């Protein structure tokens, strides 16, 4: 399998932006990748933006983001309160905020939702990511759900088993409000990373997967 390396040189990406419609989306979609990046590239700037929250969930999300980014010296965690489930209908308000982000943050890599995600809020964030950022590497993460919208990703990040277990432990520790959900379980999170590990021929057996529409080498 062709491999793409983030080598530690002067051209190494300096800034990463993570976008999530809801408070646990980023961690579910790319939490393992974040743990690997913050371990290997602690001098990067990490910006973390969540678009929908409640008071309880904001507290959970902030604690979670701080745990994932504990080794990063330059972080920016933003939690907004756009109305959950209504993103397509308040798209103008969210687009206005994307324009603010564009002026304030110039990332080298952006992690966002998958464009064919069947959750309306997720799709809105994905579409506005591409509408706003035109000269960036954008990787779209996946989230398993009732809708059954998992596709065929083409970009993989290999994860060691200790990172896999830490991702799962953090999800359960920091999102206590979600533990009653039938899909918010160890085996659910681990099985998707195991499946993607098989597809990536990962030596550890685990990986997270992304959709990369455009990549300039």
mmCIF file of C-alpha atoms in Angstrom:
data_model
loop_
_atom_site.group_PDB
_atom_site.id
_atom_site.type_symbol
_atom_site.label_atom_id
_atom_site.label_comp_id
_atom_site.label_asym_id
_atom_site.label_seq_id
_atom_site.Cartn_x
_atom_site.Cartn_y
_atom_site.Cartn_z
ATOM 1 C CA UNK A 1 0.000 0.000 0.000
ATOM 2 C CA UNK A 2 1.257 3.490 -0.908
ATOM 3 C CA UNK A 3 2.271 5.421 2.203
ATOM 4 C CA UNK A 4 2.327 9.172 2.815
ATOM 5 C CA UNK A 5 4.597 10.432 5.580
ATOM 6 C CA UNK A 6 4.421 13.591 7.678
ATOM 7 C CA UNK A 7 8.184 13.950 7.933
ATOM 8 C CA UNK A 8 9.661 16.179 10.619
ATOM 9 C CA UNK A 9 11.161 18.811 8.320
ATOM 10 C CA UNK A 10 10.707 22.524 7.744
ATOM 11 C CA UNK A 11 7.760 21.677 5.491
ATOM 12 C CA UNK A 12 5.955 19.643 8.149
ATOM 13 C CA UNK A 13 2.379 20.935 8.594
ATOM 14 C CA UNK A 14 2.285 23.454 11.419
ATOM 15 C CA UNK A 15 -1.448 23.692 12.099
ATOM 16 C CA UNK A 16 -4.358 21.261 12.274
ATOM 17 C CA UNK A 17 -8.067 22.121 12.472
ATOM 18 C CA UNK A 18 -10.654 19.640 13.789
ATOM 19 C CA UNK A 19 -14.323 20.344 13.070
ATOM 20 C CA UNK A 20 -17.240 18.533 14.690
ATOM 21 C CA UNK A 21 -20.965 19.169 14.503
ATOM 22 C CA UNK A 22 -21.546 17.683 17.967
ATOM 23 C CA UNK A 23 -19.533 17.308 21.122
ATOM 24 C CA UNK A 24 -18.179 13.772 20.651
ATOM 25 C CA UNK A 25 -17.912 13.694 16.851
ATOM 26 C CA UNK A 26 -14.232 14.605 16.620
ATOM 27 C CA UNK A 27 -13.154 11.996 19.154
ATOM 28 C CA UNK A 28 -15.268 9.243 17.589
ATOM 29 C CA UNK A 29 -14.176 10.064 14.053
ATOM 30 C CA UNK A 30 -10.482 10.742 14.540
ATOM 31 C CA UNK A 31 -9.606 10.466 18.234
ATOM 32 C CA UNK A 32 -6.921 7.868 17.606
ATOM 33 C CA UNK A 33 -5.338 10.011 14.914
ATOM 34 C CA UNK A 34 -5.306 12.980 17.292
ATOM 35 C CA UNK A 35 -3.582 10.913 19.977
ATOM 36 C CA UNK A 36 -0.970 9.808 17.479
ATOM 37 C CA UNK A 37 -0.406 13.321 16.094
ATOM 38 C CA UNK A 38 -0.073 14.961 19.496
ATOM 39 C CA UNK A 39 2.433 12.319 20.496
ATOM 40 C CA UNK A 40 4.556 12.619 17.363
ATOM 41 C CA UNK A 41 4.147 16.330 16.579
ATOM 42 C CA UNK A 42 3.737 18.234 19.872
ATOM 43 C CA UNK A 43 4.857 21.513 18.287
ATOM 44 C CA UNK A 44 1.880 21.693 15.935
ATOM 45 C CA UNK A 45 -0.975 24.102 16.629
ATOM 46 C CA UNK A 46 -4.250 22.261 17.210
ATOM 47 C CA UNK A 47 -7.586 24.065 16.759
ATOM 48 C CA UNK A 48 -10.712 22.196 17.879
ATOM 49 C CA UNK A 49 -14.158 23.542 16.960
ATOM 50 C CA UNK A 50 -17.523 22.084 18.007
ATOM 51 C CA UNK A 51 -20.678 23.636 16.589
ATOM 52 C CA UNK A 52 -23.497 22.331 18.816
ATOM 53 C CA UNK A 53 -23.597 21.857 22.565
ATOM 54 C CA UNK A 54 -25.547 22.147 25.794
ATOM 55 C CA UNK A 55 -24.113 23.286 29.108
ATOM 56 C CA UNK A 56 -23.534 19.674 30.206
ATOM 57 C CA UNK A 57 -22.095 18.542 26.918
ATOM 58 C CA UNK A 58 -19.865 21.605 26.629
ATOM 59 C CA UNK A 59 -18.264 20.683 29.950
ATOM 60 C CA UNK A 60 -17.722 17.109 28.743
ATOM 61 C CA UNK A 61 -16.319 18.215 25.385
ATOM 62 C CA UNK A 62 -13.926 20.733 26.903
ATOM 63 C CA UNK A 63 -12.561 18.178 29.365
ATOM 64 C CA UNK A 64 -12.205 15.622 26.579
ATOM 65 C CA UNK A 65 -10.419 18.012 24.213
ATOM 66 C CA UNK A 66 -7.993 19.030 26.953
ATOM 67 C CA UNK A 67 -7.188 15.375 27.630
ATOM 68 C CA UNK A 68 -6.595 14.581 23.948
ATOM 69 C CA UNK A 69 -4.377 17.651 23.539
ATOM 70 C CA UNK A 70 -2.535 17.483 26.849
ATOM 71 C CA UNK A 71 0.912 17.356 25.197
ATOM 72 C CA UNK A 72 0.218 20.211 22.775
ATOM 73 C CA UNK A 73 1.599 23.625 23.673
ATOM 74 C CA UNK A 74 -0.566 25.681 21.292
ATOM 75 C CA UNK A 75 -4.272 24.813 21.368
ATOM 76 C CA UNK A 76 -7.524 26.596 20.637
ATOM 77 C CA UNK A 77 -10.743 24.898 21.807
ATOM 78 C CA UNK A 78 -14.014 26.477 20.696
ATOM 79 C CA UNK A 79 -17.485 25.170 21.587
ATOM 80 C CA UNK A 80 -20.467 26.853 19.911
ATOM 81 C CA UNK A 81 -24.178 26.379 20.551
ATOM 82 C CA UNK A 82 -25.873 26.212 17.156
ATOM 83 C CA UNK A 83 -29.179 24.327 17.376
ATOM 84 C CA UNK A 84 -28.678 20.561 17.235
ATOM 85 C CA UNK A 85 -30.442 18.862 14.323
ATOM 86 C CA UNK A 86 -31.222 22.092 12.474
ATOM 87 C CA UNK A 87 -27.956 22.904 10.728
ATOM 88 C CA UNK A 88 -29.381 22.894 7.153
ATOM 89 C CA UNK A 89 -32.027 25.400 8.236
ATOM 90 C CA UNK A 90 -29.611 27.760 9.979
ATOM 91 C CA UNK A 91 -26.882 27.312 7.397
ATOM 92 C CA UNK A 92 -26.436 31.063 6.864
ATOM 93 C CA UNK A 93 -25.558 31.567 10.534
ATOM 94 C CA UNK A 94 -23.088 28.681 10.482
ATOM 95 C CA UNK A 95 -21.551 29.899 7.218
ATOM 96 C CA UNK A 96 -21.021 33.312 8.804
ATOM 97 C CA UNK A 97 -19.073 31.612 11.553
ATOM 98 C CA UNK A 98 -17.002 29.678 8.997
ATOM 99 C CA UNK A 99 -16.024 33.014 7.470
ATOM 100 C CA UNK A 100 -14.805 34.121 10.890
ATOM 101 C CA UNK A 101 -12.819 30.889 11.224
ATOM 102 C CA UNK A 102 -11.225 31.448 7.830
ATOM 103 C CA UNK A 103 -9.925 34.835 8.934
ATOM 104 C CA UNK A 104 -8.639 33.573 12.270
ATOM 105 C CA UNK A 105 -7.274 30.110 11.453
ATOM 106 C CA UNK A 106 -5.144 29.009 8.492
ATOM 107 C CA UNK A 107 -4.593 25.272 8.992
ATOM 108 C CA UNK A 108 -2.455 22.964 6.902
ATOM 109 C CA UNK A 109 -4.746 19.988 7.548
ATOM 110 C CA UNK A 110 -8.466 19.959 8.302
ATOM 111 C CA UNK A 111 -10.445 17.035 9.703
ATOM 112 C CA UNK A 112 -14.183 17.281 9.078
ATOM 113 C CA UNK A 113 -17.272 15.151 8.515
ATOM 114 C CA UNK A 114 -17.767 12.814 5.551
ATOM 115 C CA UNK A 115 -19.734 14.504 2.744
ATOM 116 C CA UNK A 116 -22.091 11.507 2.339
ATOM 117 C CA UNK A 117 -22.836 11.234 6.056
ATOM 118 C CA UNK A 118 -26.621 10.884 6.384
ATOM 119 C CA UNK A 119 -26.855 13.097 9.462
ATOM 120 C CA UNK A 120 -27.934 16.509 8.253
ATOM 121 C CA UNK A 121 -25.723 18.428 10.698
ATOM 122 C CA UNK A 122 -22.651 16.433 9.685
ATOM 123 C CA UNK A 123 -23.239 17.048 5.975
ATOM 124 C CA UNK A 124 -23.671 20.775 6.542
ATOM 125 C CA UNK A 125 -20.319 21.023 8.317
ATOM 126 C CA UNK A 126 -18.618 18.988 5.578
ATOM 127 C CA UNK A 127 -20.082 21.123 2.795
ATOM 128 C CA UNK A 128 -19.149 24.390 4.481
ATOM 129 C CA UNK A 129 -15.628 23.113 5.121
ATOM 130 C CA UNK A 130 -15.093 22.682 1.395
ATOM 131 C CA UNK A 131 -16.896 25.900 0.615
ATOM 132 C CA UNK A 132 -14.662 27.879 2.966
ATOM 133 C CA UNK A 133 -11.195 26.299 2.782
ATOM 134 C CA UNK A 134 -9.879 25.959 -0.782
ATOM 135 C CA UNK A 135 -6.136 25.435 -0.369
ATOM 136 C CA UNK A 136 -5.900 22.851 2.372
ATOM 137 C CA UNK A 137 -5.611 19.107 2.835
ATOM 138 C CA UNK A 138 -9.091 18.058 3.998
ATOM 139 C CA UNK A 139 -9.685 14.608 5.476
ATOM 140 C CA UNK A 140 -13.274 13.525 6.120
ATOM 141 C CA UNK A 141 -13.851 11.186 9.050
ATOM 142 C CA UNK A 142 -16.627 8.646 9.534
ATOM 143 C CA UNK A 143 -19.084 8.001 12.348
ATOM 144 C CA UNK A 144 -21.044 4.766 12.624
ATOM 145 C CA UNK A 145 -24.772 5.166 13.189
ATOM 146 C CA UNK A 146 -28.279 3.754 12.699
ATOM 147 C CA UNK A 147 -28.458 5.175 9.168
ATOM 148 C CA UNK A 148 -25.853 2.725 7.874
ATOM 149 C CA UNK A 149 -23.863 5.228 5.838
ATOM 150 C CA UNK A 150 -20.348 3.838 6.135
ATOM 151 C CA UNK A 151 -18.615 3.934 2.760
ATOM 152 C CA UNK A 152 -15.278 3.017 1.227
ATOM 153 C CA UNK A 153 -12.586 5.323 2.631
ATOM 154 C CA UNK A 154 -9.272 5.780 0.853
ATOM 155 C CA UNK A 155 -6.938 7.310 3.439
ATOM 156 C CA UNK A 156 -5.855 5.414 6.551
ATOM 157 C CA UNK A 157 -3.954 6.249 9.740
ATOM 158 C CA UNK A 158 -2.413 3.240 11.438
ATOM 159 C CA UNK A 159 -2.994 3.036 15.198
ATOM 160 C CA UNK A 160 -1.118 1.015 17.772
ATOM 161 C CA UNK A 161 -3.299 -0.972 20.152
ATOM 162 C CA UNK A 162 -2.445 1.266 23.125
ATOM 163 C CA UNK A 163 -3.809 4.296 21.263
ATOM 164 C CA UNK A 164 -6.957 2.352 20.363
ATOM 165 C CA UNK A 165 -7.570 1.490 24.003
ATOM 166 C CA UNK A 166 -6.837 5.040 25.173
ATOM 167 C CA UNK A 167 -9.296 6.479 22.633
ATOM 168 C CA UNK A 168 -12.018 4.152 23.915
ATOM 169 C CA UNK A 169 -11.164 4.879 27.557
ATOM 170 C CA UNK A 170 -11.341 8.643 26.961
ATOM 171 C CA UNK A 171 -14.700 8.383 25.197
ATOM 172 C CA UNK A 172 -16.204 6.521 28.148
ATOM 173 C CA UNK A 173 -14.525 8.715 30.758
ATOM 174 C CA UNK A 174 -15.428 12.111 29.337
ATOM 175 C CA UNK A 175 -18.827 11.418 27.775
ATOM 176 C CA UNK A 176 -20.753 9.977 30.682
ATOM 177 C CA UNK A 177 -23.975 11.426 29.262
ATOM 178 C CA UNK A 178 -23.706 9.090 26.276
ATOM 179 C CA UNK A 179 -23.113 5.786 28.074
ATOM 180 C CA UNK A 180 -26.766 4.779 27.848
ATOM 181 C CA UNK A 181 -26.668 4.839 24.042
ATOM 182 C CA UNK A 182 -26.698 1.294 22.635
ATOM 183 C CA UNK A 183 -23.930 2.096 20.151
ATOM 184 C CA UNK A 184 -21.631 3.907 22.604
ATOM 185 C CA UNK A 185 -19.691 0.773 23.553
ATOM 186 C CA UNK A 186 -16.133 -0.536 23.548
ATOM 187 C CA UNK A 187 -16.806 -3.223 20.976
ATOM 188 C CA UNK A 188 -18.506 -0.807 18.593
ATOM 189 C CA UNK A 189 -15.587 1.632 18.551
ATOM 190 C CA UNK A 190 -12.929 -1.094 18.489
ATOM 191 C CA UNK A 191 -14.596 -3.109 15.720
ATOM 192 C CA UNK A 192 -14.609 -0.221 13.233
ATOM 193 C CA UNK A 193 -10.923 0.487 13.879
ATOM 194 C CA UNK A 194 -10.212 -3.232 13.488
ATOM 195 C CA UNK A 195 -12.098 -3.389 10.188
ATOM 196 C CA UNK A 196 -10.227 -0.353 8.839
ATOM 197 C CA UNK A 197 -6.985 -1.905 10.074
ATOM 198 C CA UNK A 198 -7.650 -4.934 7.901
ATOM 199 C CA UNK A 199 -8.351 -2.721 4.889
ATOM 200 C CA UNK A 200 -5.146 -0.750 5.512
ATOM 201 C CA UNK A 201 -3.018 -3.864 6.088
ATOM 202 C CA UNK A 202 -2.009 -2.254 9.378
ATOM 203 C CA UNK A 203 0.723 -4.133 11.221
ATOM 204 C CA UNK A 204 -1.102 -3.473 14.503
ATOM 205 C CA UNK A 205 -4.432 -4.578 13.080
ATOM 206 C CA UNK A 206 -6.048 -1.183 13.734
ATOM 207 C CA UNK A 207 -6.548 2.059 11.832
ATOM 208 C CA UNK A 208 -8.831 5.032 11.448
ATOM 209 C CA UNK A 209 -10.103 5.774 7.963
ATOM 210 C CA UNK A 210 -10.814 8.976 6.085
ATOM 211 C CA UNK A 211 -12.091 10.170 2.733
ATOM 212 C CA UNK A 212 -9.596 12.285 0.824
ATOM 213 C CA UNK A 213 -11.116 13.933 -2.242
ATOM 214 C CA UNK A 214 -7.991 15.816 -3.319
ATOM 215 C CA UNK A 215 -4.324 15.393 -2.448
ATOM 216 C CA UNK A 216 -1.396 17.279 -4.017
ATOM 217 C CA UNK A 217 1.949 15.483 -3.767
#
